[in-house]
Tab-separated table of C-alpha atoms in Angstrom:
chain	number	residue	atom	x	y	z
A	95	UNK	CA	0.016	0.015	0.007
A	96	UNK	CA	1.601	3.267	-1.120
A	97	UNK	CA	-0.252	6.452	-0.373
A	98	UNK	CA	0.577	10.076	-1.262
A	99	UNK	CA	1.307	12.701	1.401
A	100	UNK	CA	-2.190	14.141	1.016
A	101	UNK	CA	-3.787	10.722	1.449
A	102	UNK	CA	-1.626	9.942	4.499
A	103	UNK	CA	-2.590	13.225	6.165
A	104	UNK	CA	-6.287	12.713	5.370
A	105	UNK	CA	-6.192	9.208	6.819
A	106	UNK	CA	-4.312	10.552	9.871
A	107	UNK	CA	-7.068	13.103	10.484
A	108	UNK	CA	-9.820	10.492	10.225
A	109	UNK	CA	-7.827	8.029	12.362
A	110	UNK	CA	-7.369	10.755	14.972
A	111	UNK	CA	-11.121	11.492	14.890
A	112	UNK	CA	-11.894	7.806	15.458
A	113	UNK	CA	-9.282	7.882	18.242
A	114	UNK	CA	-10.983	10.911	19.835
A	115	UNK	CA	-14.326	9.093	19.761
A	116	UNK	CA	-12.807	5.990	21.380
A	117	UNK	CA	-10.743	7.842	23.979
A	118	UNK	CA	-13.285	10.451	25.102
A	119	UNK	CA	-16.714	8.955	24.388
A	120	UNK	CA	-15.527	5.385	24.986
A	121	UNK	CA	-14.147	6.119	28.418
A	122	UNK	CA	-17.281	8.014	29.485
A	123	UNK	CA	-19.796	5.473	28.100
A	124	UNK	CA	-17.915	2.526	29.597
A	125	UNK	CA	-17.632	4.312	32.956
A	126	UNK	CA	-21.396	5.025	33.237
A	127	UNK	CA	-22.204	1.512	31.960
A	128	UNK	CA	-24.666	2.419	29.228
A	129	UNK	CA	-25.924	-0.715	27.406
A	130	UNK	CA	-24.655	-1.373	23.892
A	131	UNK	CA	-21.722	0.999	24.317
A	132	UNK	CA	-19.640	-1.148	21.971
A	133	UNK	CA	-22.247	-0.918	19.229
A	134	UNK	CA	-22.512	2.861	19.532
A	135	UNK	CA	-18.740	3.305	19.441
A	136	UNK	CA	-18.411	0.938	16.471
A	137	UNK	CA	-21.107	2.737	14.487
A	138	UNK	CA	-19.628	6.168	15.139
A	139	UNK	CA	-16.018	5.052	14.613
A	140	UNK	CA	-16.777	3.267	11.365
A	141	UNK	CA	-18.915	6.212	10.218
A	142	UNK	CA	-15.818	8.422	10.556
A	143	UNK	CA	-13.591	5.815	8.861
A	144	UNK	CA	-15.960	5.398	5.930
A	145	UNK	CA	-16.265	9.121	5.367
A	146	UNK	CA	-12.485	8.948	5.208
A	147	UNK	CA	-12.861	6.275	2.530
A	148	UNK	CA	-14.734	8.797	0.377
A	149	UNK	CA	-11.710	11.112	0.537
A	150	UNK	CA	-9.134	8.345	0.047
A	151	UNK	CA	-10.990	5.881	-2.193
A	152	UNK	CA	-8.221	3.279	-2.291
A	153	UNK	CA	-7.925	-0.292	-1.069
A	154	UNK	CA	-6.547	-0.469	2.459
A	155	UNK	CA	-7.423	3.062	3.480
A	156	UNK	CA	-10.149	2.047	5.926
A	157	UNK	CA	-7.878	-0.506	7.584
A	158	UNK	CA	-5.109	2.106	7.712
A	159	UNK	CA	-7.464	4.511	9.535
A	160	UNK	CA	-8.385	1.689	11.927
A	161	UNK	CA	-4.701	0.982	12.673
A	162	UNK	CA	-4.130	4.662	13.515
A	163	UNK	CA	-7.137	4.666	15.869
A	164	UNK	CA	-5.943	1.412	17.462
A	165	UNK	CA	-2.441	2.743	18.149
A	166	UNK	CA	-3.839	5.993	19.561
A	167	UNK	CA	-6.114	3.972	21.825
A	168	UNK	CA	-3.173	1.818	22.878
A	169	UNK	CA	-1.237	4.843	24.043
A	170	UNK	CA	-4.172	6.871	25.275
A	171	UNK	CA	-4.564	6.155	28.960
A	172	UNK	CA	-1.569	3.956	29.756
A	173	UNK	CA	-3.934	1.227	30.884
A	174	UNK	CA	-5.070	-2.218	29.805
A	175	UNK	CA	-7.275	-1.965	26.753
A	176	UNK	CA	-6.808	-5.170	24.782
A	177	UNK	CA	-10.551	-5.665	24.085
A	178	UNK	CA	-11.208	-2.278	22.404
A	179	UNK	CA	-7.926	-2.593	20.529
A	180	UNK	CA	-8.846	-5.951	19.025
A	181	UNK	CA	-12.320	-4.530	18.386
A	182	UNK	CA	-11.167	-1.459	16.452
A	183	UNK	CA	-8.679	-3.424	14.375
A	184	UNK	CA	-11.153	-6.200	13.570
A	185	UNK	CA	-13.966	-3.773	12.748
A	186	UNK	CA	-11.679	-1.846	10.389
A	187	UNK	CA	-10.608	-5.096	8.744
A	188	UNK	CA	-14.195	-6.343	8.331
A	189	UNK	CA	-15.279	-2.997	6.850
A	190	UNK	CA	-12.246	-2.986	4.550
A	191	UNK	CA	-13.011	-6.486	3.281
A	192	UNK	CA	-16.632	-5.582	2.559
A	193	UNK	CA	-15.639	-2.349	0.787
A	194	UNK	CA	-13.039	-4.210	-1.297
A	195	UNK	CA	-15.762	-6.395	-2.783
A	196	UNK	CA	-17.109	-3.308	-4.586
A	197	UNK	CA	-15.116	-1.609	-7.354
A	198	UNK	CA	-15.789	1.882	-5.944
A	199	UNK	CA	-17.517	3.300	-2.840
A	200	UNK	CA	-21.317	3.259	-3.033
A	201	UNK	CA	-24.160	3.715	-0.604
A	202	UNK	CA	-24.792	-0.040	-0.545
A	203	UNK	CA	-21.130	-0.805	0.184
A	204	UNK	CA	-21.142	1.689	3.078
A	205	UNK	CA	-24.351	0.239	4.544
A	206	UNK	CA	-23.004	-3.321	4.288
A	207	UNK	CA	-19.565	-2.389	5.636
A	208	UNK	CA	-20.796	-0.749	8.848
A	209	UNK	CA	-23.470	-3.419	9.322
A	210	UNK	CA	-20.804	-6.109	9.096
A	211	UNK	CA	-18.520	-4.173	11.445
A	212	UNK	CA	-21.409	-3.781	13.929
A	213	UNK	CA	-22.144	-7.492	13.697
A	214	UNK	CA	-18.511	-8.187	14.592
A	215	UNK	CA	-19.105	-6.266	17.849
A	216	UNK	CA	-21.788	-8.845	18.664
A	217	UNK	CA	-19.533	-11.807	17.727
A	218	UNK	CA	-16.303	-10.478	19.298
A	219	UNK	CA	-16.905	-11.641	22.906
A	220	UNK	CA	-17.427	-15.203	21.646
A	221	UNK	CA	-14.231	-15.169	19.544
A	222	UNK	CA	-11.911	-13.413	22.006
A	223	UNK	CA	-13.449	-15.197	25.001
A	224	UNK	CA	-12.888	-18.584	23.425
A	225	UNK	CA	-9.566	-18.023	21.662
A	226	UNK	CA	-7.742	-15.592	23.921
A	227	UNK	CA	-9.218	-15.765	27.423
A	228	UNK	CA	-9.967	-19.505	27.208
A	229	UNK	CA	-13.556	-19.002	28.392
A	230	UNK	CA	-16.200	-21.557	27.527
A	231	UNK	CA	-19.018	-20.346	25.296
A	232	UNK	CA	-21.765	-20.927	27.863
A	233	UNK	CA	-21.017	-17.981	30.214
A	234	UNK	CA	-20.641	-15.644	27.220
A	235	UNK	CA	-23.934	-16.924	25.785
A	236	UNK	CA	-25.629	-16.398	29.173
A	237	UNK	CA	-24.226	-12.825	29.403
A	238	UNK	CA	-25.545	-12.071	25.933
A	239	UNK	CA	-28.998	-13.518	26.638
A	240	UNK	CA	-29.127	-11.647	29.950
A	241	UNK	CA	-28.216	-8.378	28.252
A	242	UNK	CA	-30.826	-8.905	25.518
A	243	UNK	CA	-33.432	-9.988	28.076
A	244	UNK	CA	-33.001	-6.721	30.020
A	245	UNK	CA	-32.951	-4.654	26.826
A	246	UNK	CA	-36.085	-6.078	25.199
A	247	UNK	CA	-37.914	-6.986	28.394
A	248	UNK	CA	-38.253	-10.633	27.279
A	249	UNK	CA	-37.921	-13.697	29.525
A	250	UNK	CA	-34.625	-15.520	29.267
A	251	UNK	CA	-36.542	-18.637	28.070
A	252	UNK	CA	-36.869	-16.979	24.670
A	253	UNK	CA	-33.061	-17.088	24.263
A	254	UNK	CA	-33.088	-17.646	20.521
A	255	UNK	CA	-35.522	-14.799	19.879
A	256	UNK	CA	-33.464	-12.503	22.096
A	257	UNK	CA	-30.259	-13.326	20.200
A	258	UNK	CA	-32.023	-12.902	16.862
A	259	UNK	CA	-33.423	-9.533	17.965
A	260	UNK	CA	-29.935	-8.467	19.064
A	261	UNK	CA	-28.430	-9.472	15.699
A	262	UNK	CA	-31.149	-7.502	13.868
A	263	UNK	CA	-30.560	-4.507	16.163
A	264	UNK	CA	-26.811	-4.558	15.468
A	265	UNK	CA	-27.378	-4.847	11.721
A	266	UNK	CA	-29.973	-2.058	11.649
A	267	UNK	CA	-27.804	0.325	13.709
A	268	UNK	CA	-24.862	-0.502	11.413
A	269	UNK	CA	-26.968	0.079	8.287
A	270	UNK	CA	-28.137	3.468	9.624
A	271	UNK	CA	-24.488	4.294	10.315
A	272	UNK	CA	-23.557	3.399	6.719
A	273	UNK	CA	-26.375	5.488	5.277
A	274	UNK	CA	-25.388	8.414	7.488
A	275	UNK	CA	-21.676	8.056	6.547
A	276	UNK	CA	-22.576	8.258	2.856
A	277	UNK	CA	-24.834	11.275	3.376
A	278	UNK	CA	-22.450	13.153	5.684
A	279	UNK	CA	-19.461	12.363	3.477
A	280	UNK	CA	-21.193	14.059	0.554
A	281	UNK	CA	-22.257	17.020	2.676
A	282	UNK	CA	-18.668	17.506	3.887
A	283	UNK	CA	-17.357	17.394	0.340
A	284	UNK	CA	-19.926	19.873	-0.887
A	285	UNK	CA	-19.094	22.163	1.981
A	286	UNK	CA	-15.337	21.941	1.331
A	287	UNK	CA	-15.180	21.868	-2.451
A	288	UNK	CA	-18.663	22.487	-3.747
A	289	UNK	CA	-18.515	19.224	-5.714
A	290	UNK	CA	-19.091	15.489	-5.287
A	291	UNK	CA	-16.343	13.404	-3.571
A	292	UNK	CA	-13.485	11.971	-5.627
A	293	UNK	CA	-14.797	8.478	-4.997
A	294	UNK	CA	-18.100	8.961	-6.839
B	96	UNK	CA	-2.455	11.204	26.945
B	97	UNK	CA	0.788	9.450	27.569
B	98	UNK	CA	1.995	9.418	23.978
B	99	UNK	CA	5.674	8.750	23.858
B	100	UNK	CA	5.959	8.331	27.605
B	101	UNK	CA	8.161	5.382	28.430
B	102	UNK	CA	7.645	3.296	31.525
B	103	UNK	CA	10.799	1.207	31.510
B	104	UNK	CA	10.680	-1.743	33.868
B	105	UNK	CA	13.070	-1.642	36.813
B	106	UNK	CA	15.280	-4.670	36.064
B	107	UNK	CA	15.629	-3.719	32.410
B	108	UNK	CA	16.518	-0.075	32.900
B	109	UNK	CA	20.292	0.235	32.692
B	110	UNK	CA	22.269	3.040	31.055
B	111	UNK	CA	23.422	2.478	27.448
B	112	UNK	CA	21.947	-0.191	25.253
B	113	UNK	CA	18.875	-1.669	26.940
B	114	UNK	CA	18.827	-5.340	27.983
B	115	UNK	CA	15.498	-5.845	26.216
B	116	UNK	CA	14.563	-3.500	23.367
B	117	UNK	CA	11.331	-2.943	21.495
B	118	UNK	CA	11.788	-6.087	19.431
B	119	UNK	CA	12.282	-8.081	22.614
B	120	UNK	CA	9.117	-6.672	24.214
B	121	UNK	CA	7.192	-7.553	21.069
B	122	UNK	CA	8.571	-11.126	21.168
B	123	UNK	CA	7.659	-11.431	24.856
B	124	UNK	CA	4.097	-10.220	24.069
B	125	UNK	CA	3.658	-12.683	21.185
B	126	UNK	CA	5.265	-15.508	23.175
B	127	UNK	CA	2.881	-14.924	26.089
B	128	UNK	CA	-0.151	-14.968	23.776
B	129	UNK	CA	1.201	-18.075	22.026
B	130	UNK	CA	1.762	-19.981	25.299
B	131	UNK	CA	-1.747	-19.419	26.615
B	132	UNK	CA	-3.404	-20.058	23.251
B	133	UNK	CA	-1.533	-23.283	22.571
B	134	UNK	CA	-1.590	-25.048	25.913
B	135	UNK	CA	-4.343	-27.431	26.995
B	136	UNK	CA	-6.170	-27.241	30.331
B	137	UNK	CA	-3.856	-29.029	32.817
B	138	UNK	CA	-0.592	-27.980	31.204
B	139	UNK	CA	-2.064	-24.562	30.548
B	140	UNK	CA	-2.524	-24.043	34.288
B	141	UNK	CA	1.203	-24.537	34.815
B	142	UNK	CA	2.334	-22.555	31.753
B	143	UNK	CA	0.019	-19.631	32.532
B	144	UNK	CA	1.422	-19.587	36.080
B	145	UNK	CA	4.998	-19.499	34.709
B	146	UNK	CA	3.987	-16.707	32.297
B	147	UNK	CA	2.441	-14.626	35.082
B	148	UNK	CA	5.564	-14.997	37.232
B	149	UNK	CA	7.869	-14.135	34.319
B	150	UNK	CA	5.798	-11.087	33.237
B	151	UNK	CA	5.461	-9.889	36.826
B	152	UNK	CA	9.247	-9.815	37.139
B	153	UNK	CA	9.883	-7.887	33.917
B	154	UNK	CA	6.787	-5.603	34.110
B	155	UNK	CA	6.363	-4.734	37.829
B	156	UNK	CA	4.374	-1.578	36.981
B	157	UNK	CA	1.869	-3.664	34.951
B	158	UNK	CA	1.517	-6.013	37.940
B	159	UNK	CA	0.806	-3.060	40.249
B	160	UNK	CA	-1.986	-1.934	37.912
B	161	UNK	CA	-3.495	-5.430	37.890
B	162	UNK	CA	-3.546	-5.426	41.687
B	163	UNK	CA	-5.914	-2.432	41.758
B	164	UNK	CA	-9.335	-3.299	43.256
B	165	UNK	CA	-11.159	-2.639	39.953
B	166	UNK	CA	-9.169	-5.344	38.148
B	167	UNK	CA	-9.205	-7.752	41.049
B	168	UNK	CA	-13.017	-7.542	41.180
B	169	UNK	CA	-13.282	-8.153	37.436
B	170	UNK	CA	-10.941	-11.142	37.605
B	171	UNK	CA	-12.834	-12.487	40.602
B	172	UNK	CA	-16.129	-12.255	38.676
B	173	UNK	CA	-14.499	-14.111	35.760
B	174	UNK	CA	-13.449	-16.927	38.099
B	175	UNK	CA	-16.852	-17.157	39.839
B	176	UNK	CA	-18.799	-17.246	36.561
B	177	UNK	CA	-16.595	-20.025	35.296
B	178	UNK	CA	-16.961	-22.070	38.497
B	179	UNK	CA	-20.755	-21.617	38.606
B	180	UNK	CA	-21.612	-21.955	34.929
B	181	UNK	CA	-18.824	-24.196	33.552
B	182	UNK	CA	-19.727	-27.390	31.671
B	183	UNK	CA	-18.251	-29.883	34.224
B	184	UNK	CA	-20.402	-32.143	36.356
B	185	UNK	CA	-20.304	-31.546	40.169
B	186	UNK	CA	-18.058	-34.163	41.822
B	187	UNK	CA	-17.258	-32.617	45.232
B	188	UNK	CA	-19.203	-31.037	48.042
B	189	UNK	CA	-18.246	-28.410	50.631
B	190	UNK	CA	-20.815	-27.311	53.257
B	191	UNK	CA	-23.632	-28.580	51.091
B	192	UNK	CA	-22.404	-26.721	48.009
B	193	UNK	CA	-21.761	-28.986	45.013
B	194	UNK	CA	-18.967	-28.023	42.714
B	195	UNK	CA	-16.966	-29.398	39.827
B	196	UNK	CA	-13.178	-29.657	40.043
B	197	UNK	CA	-13.025	-29.358	36.247
B	198	UNK	CA	-14.865	-26.044	36.455
B	199	UNK	CA	-12.497	-24.770	39.148
B	200	UNK	CA	-9.443	-25.826	37.100
B	201	UNK	CA	-10.878	-24.182	33.993
B	202	UNK	CA	-11.778	-21.051	35.967
B	203	UNK	CA	-8.293	-20.702	37.444
B	204	UNK	CA	-6.695	-21.275	34.040
B	205	UNK	CA	-9.041	-18.752	32.437
B	206	UNK	CA	-8.260	-16.150	35.110
B	207	UNK	CA	-4.537	-16.786	34.790
B	208	UNK	CA	-4.822	-16.451	31.003
B	209	UNK	CA	-6.618	-13.112	31.427
B	210	UNK	CA	-3.869	-11.928	33.807
B	211	UNK	CA	-1.162	-12.981	31.311
B	212	UNK	CA	-2.836	-11.057	28.464
B	213	UNK	CA	-3.394	-7.974	30.600
B	214	UNK	CA	0.203	-8.013	31.888
B	215	UNK	CA	1.686	-8.621	28.421
B	216	UNK	CA	-0.431	-5.924	26.721
B	217	UNK	CA	0.142	-3.389	29.448
B	218	UNK	CA	3.886	-4.160	29.572
B	219	UNK	CA	4.178	-3.793	25.807
B	220	UNK	CA	2.243	-0.516	25.743
B	221	UNK	CA	4.387	0.909	28.533
B	222	UNK	CA	7.691	-0.241	27.047
B	223	UNK	CA	7.313	0.822	23.418
B	224	UNK	CA	7.209	4.336	22.047
B	225	UNK	CA	4.396	5.284	19.674
B	226	UNK	CA	6.925	5.778	16.824
B	227	UNK	CA	8.286	2.276	17.402
B	228	UNK	CA	4.810	0.778	17.094
B	229	UNK	CA	4.487	2.687	13.837
B	230	UNK	CA	7.857	1.273	12.769
B	231	UNK	CA	6.599	-2.271	13.369
B	232	UNK	CA	3.475	-1.689	11.255
B	233	UNK	CA	5.545	0.011	8.521
B	234	UNK	CA	7.785	-3.030	8.337
B	235	UNK	CA	4.622	-5.124	7.965
B	236	UNK	CA	3.644	-3.196	4.816
B	237	UNK	CA	1.770	-0.116	6.035
B	238	UNK	CA	4.168	2.410	4.528
B	239	UNK	CA	3.781	5.969	5.782
B	240	UNK	CA	2.087	4.898	9.018
B	241	UNK	CA	4.808	6.558	11.122
B	242	UNK	CA	4.161	9.901	9.456
B	243	UNK	CA	0.371	9.474	9.732
B	244	UNK	CA	0.624	8.516	13.421
B	245	UNK	CA	2.760	11.571	14.104
B	246	UNK	CA	0.164	13.791	12.419
B	247	UNK	CA	-2.707	12.023	14.216
B	248	UNK	CA	-1.042	12.245	17.653
B	249	UNK	CA	-0.376	15.978	17.139
B	250	UNK	CA	-3.921	16.561	15.889
B	251	UNK	CA	-5.538	14.798	18.802
B	252	UNK	CA	-5.627	17.735	21.272
B	253	UNK	CA	-6.755	20.151	18.498
B	254	UNK	CA	-9.533	17.820	17.403
B	255	UNK	CA	-10.756	17.361	20.977
B	256	UNK	CA	-10.765	21.110	21.506
B	257	UNK	CA	-12.445	21.783	18.185
B	258	UNK	CA	-15.102	19.099	18.846
B	259	UNK	CA	-15.789	20.539	22.314
B	260	UNK	CA	-16.082	24.039	20.905
B	261	UNK	CA	-18.496	22.900	18.174
B	262	UNK	CA	-20.598	21.047	20.758
B	263	UNK	CA	-20.797	24.060	23.077
B	264	UNK	CA	-21.623	26.418	20.202
B	265	UNK	CA	-24.424	24.160	19.017
B	266	UNK	CA	-25.833	23.633	22.511
B	267	UNK	CA	-25.792	27.329	23.393
B	268	UNK	CA	-27.739	28.109	20.231
B	269	UNK	CA	-30.350	25.491	21.176
B	270	UNK	CA	-29.307	23.206	18.299
B	271	UNK	CA	-30.008	19.998	20.203
B	272	UNK	CA	-33.486	20.892	21.458
B	273	UNK	CA	-36.090	21.073	18.695
B	274	UNK	CA	-34.285	19.243	15.893
B	275	UNK	CA	-31.700	17.144	17.743
B	276	UNK	CA	-31.150	14.829	14.796
B	277	UNK	CA	-30.308	17.709	12.491
B	278	UNK	CA	-28.242	19.256	15.263
B	279	UNK	CA	-26.227	16.041	15.577
B	280	UNK	CA	-25.610	15.974	11.827
B	281	UNK	CA	-24.486	19.591	11.875
B	282	UNK	CA	-22.159	18.852	14.768
B	283	UNK	CA	-20.506	16.008	12.867
B	284	UNK	CA	-20.370	18.075	9.713
B	285	UNK	CA	-18.660	20.959	11.522
B	286	UNK	CA	-16.102	18.715	13.228
B	287	UNK	CA	-15.237	16.900	9.986
B	288	UNK	CA	-15.005	20.066	7.899
B	289	UNK	CA	-12.777	21.786	10.462
B	290	UNK	CA	-10.521	18.723	10.674
B	291	UNK	CA	-10.171	18.482	6.899
B	292	UNK	CA	-9.454	22.181	6.520
B	293	UNK	CA	-6.658	21.799	9.083
B	294	UNK	CA	-5.301	18.785	7.228
B	295	UNK	CA	-4.786	20.975	4.150
B	296	UNK	CA	-2.282	23.088	6.122
B	297	UNK	CA	-0.423	19.971	7.251
B	298	UNK	CA	-0.155	18.674	3.658
B	299	UNK	CA	1.257	22.041	2.510
B	300	UNK	CA	3.724	22.095	5.418
B	301	UNK	CA	4.890	18.518	4.681
B	302	UNK	CA	5.250	19.193	0.954
B	303	UNK	CA	7.089	22.450	1.653
B	304	UNK	CA	9.636	20.397	3.575
B	305	UNK	CA	9.927	18.062	0.559
B	306	UNK	CA	8.448	15.162	2.461
B	307	UNK	CA	7.730	12.112	0.311
B	308	UNK	CA	6.327	8.926	1.842
B	309	UNK	CA	8.307	6.686	-0.516
B	310	UNK	CA	11.592	8.403	0.417
B	311	UNK	CA	11.018	8.635	4.168
B	312	UNK	CA	12.941	6.455	6.579
B	313	UNK	CA	11.122	3.799	8.562
B	314	UNK	CA	10.920	4.638	12.256
B	315	UNK	CA	13.812	2.856	14.028
B	316	UNK	CA	13.301	0.113	16.599
B	317	UNK	CA	15.323	-0.014	19.801
B	318	UNK	CA	17.227	-3.292	19.780
B	319	UNK	CA	18.293	-4.612	23.183
B	320	UNK	CA	21.225	-6.845	24.023
B	321	UNK	CA	19.001	-9.895	24.479
B	322	UNK	CA	16.536	-9.238	21.636
B	323	UNK	CA	18.123	-11.484	18.988
B	324	UNK	CA	18.388	-14.268	21.575
B	325	UNK	CA	14.787	-13.896	22.671
B	326	UNK	CA	13.476	-14.716	19.170
B	327	UNK	CA	14.954	-18.241	18.871
B	328	UNK	CA	14.318	-18.914	22.587
B	329	UNK	CA	10.687	-17.881	22.140
B	330	UNK	CA	10.200	-19.937	18.970
B	331	UNK	CA	11.917	-23.050	20.455
B	332	UNK	CA	10.007	-22.837	23.730
B	333	UNK	CA	6.682	-22.436	21.879
B	334	UNK	CA	7.540	-25.426	19.656
B	335	UNK	CA	8.411	-27.372	22.814
B	336	UNK	CA	5.083	-26.425	24.390
B	337	UNK	CA	3.228	-27.659	21.285
B	338	UNK	CA	5.177	-30.925	21.024
B	339	UNK	CA	5.512	-31.886	24.700
B	340	UNK	CA	2.263	-30.680	26.331
């Protein structure tokens, strides 16, 4: 991946914005224990990264932005933050892979990319819990069902429905994020240059 | 922000060339992850214990952070959940409470694994400079990451300030009351536009100094006296763990 100076600076700015979201909003939301904090942070972070994709419409740029945000998060508070770090990197990679399927950025690719990234947030505890922390799947499944049960007000007997509802929620929030990223990206370009983004 | 702040562990901080450099810390991090990922339950208990002891010696500051009440409570919860909800069948009884020794073993191993990861990640973050991390990624193919990270790290305080200012301006004008959705969009739009306008200045400054990503030097890595030894030792010990355990 070889980028020009302009592209590197643009990606740095978007990576820093994602970093700001993770460092400031992430710390506050995690501290006050708002439900679905991870989903909110993913949607906003990927929204920023995908607007960046409109300005640097090249393969690898979204992942690059994610790496910058990850490193900033790593050095942000001098504390242990392995979960969010894996999350940011994996979300950026998932979004990058989805965007790479399409020849150029489009509204559909944005919607699918953030939806897939948001879905990763749902899957991540199972993957990291199993592979890294050596946890069995049952406690993670119970945590997920418990969270969904409280969120939707359903009994924990309807575990499958709860999980399905959570998956749909993650996908819908991701899709809204993708739609918003496309819309905002165009608005920013019009405001800056008075023309459509280079990617379109 | 502690960007660039080095927290060099006590036994490794000697004047001159360090005993363990950035490469060595990276090897230790990957080795720790490898050991706990590759070992099975019974052997894993032993290996995770060895890892914790080893990491505690080289990263005492990371150990001190782990011993804070917040982390101890979290680790305790992890252990209790595993003991209560693990898949093993109860085979012992204490004061009328049935428990499974398999669940307890798995819980202790899981908690030790979590401690190893936390110690290794915290130790790595405290021992490596931000430019060195960029150097590692650049060597992995992300050319120009060092430059981008430098720009991003310098932009961080400005972006935070600019975002806060935009938020206060919008709030004081009642932008989040009647049409909060539109207000939110305007907030994002303002932050992004300001950030991109500032990036134009940085591009001009970099180009004025004749910066070219393809001609720039990769950020150097600090190499310690033991670093080149740690690589084969790490690989051989991991291979041994896979073959023997």
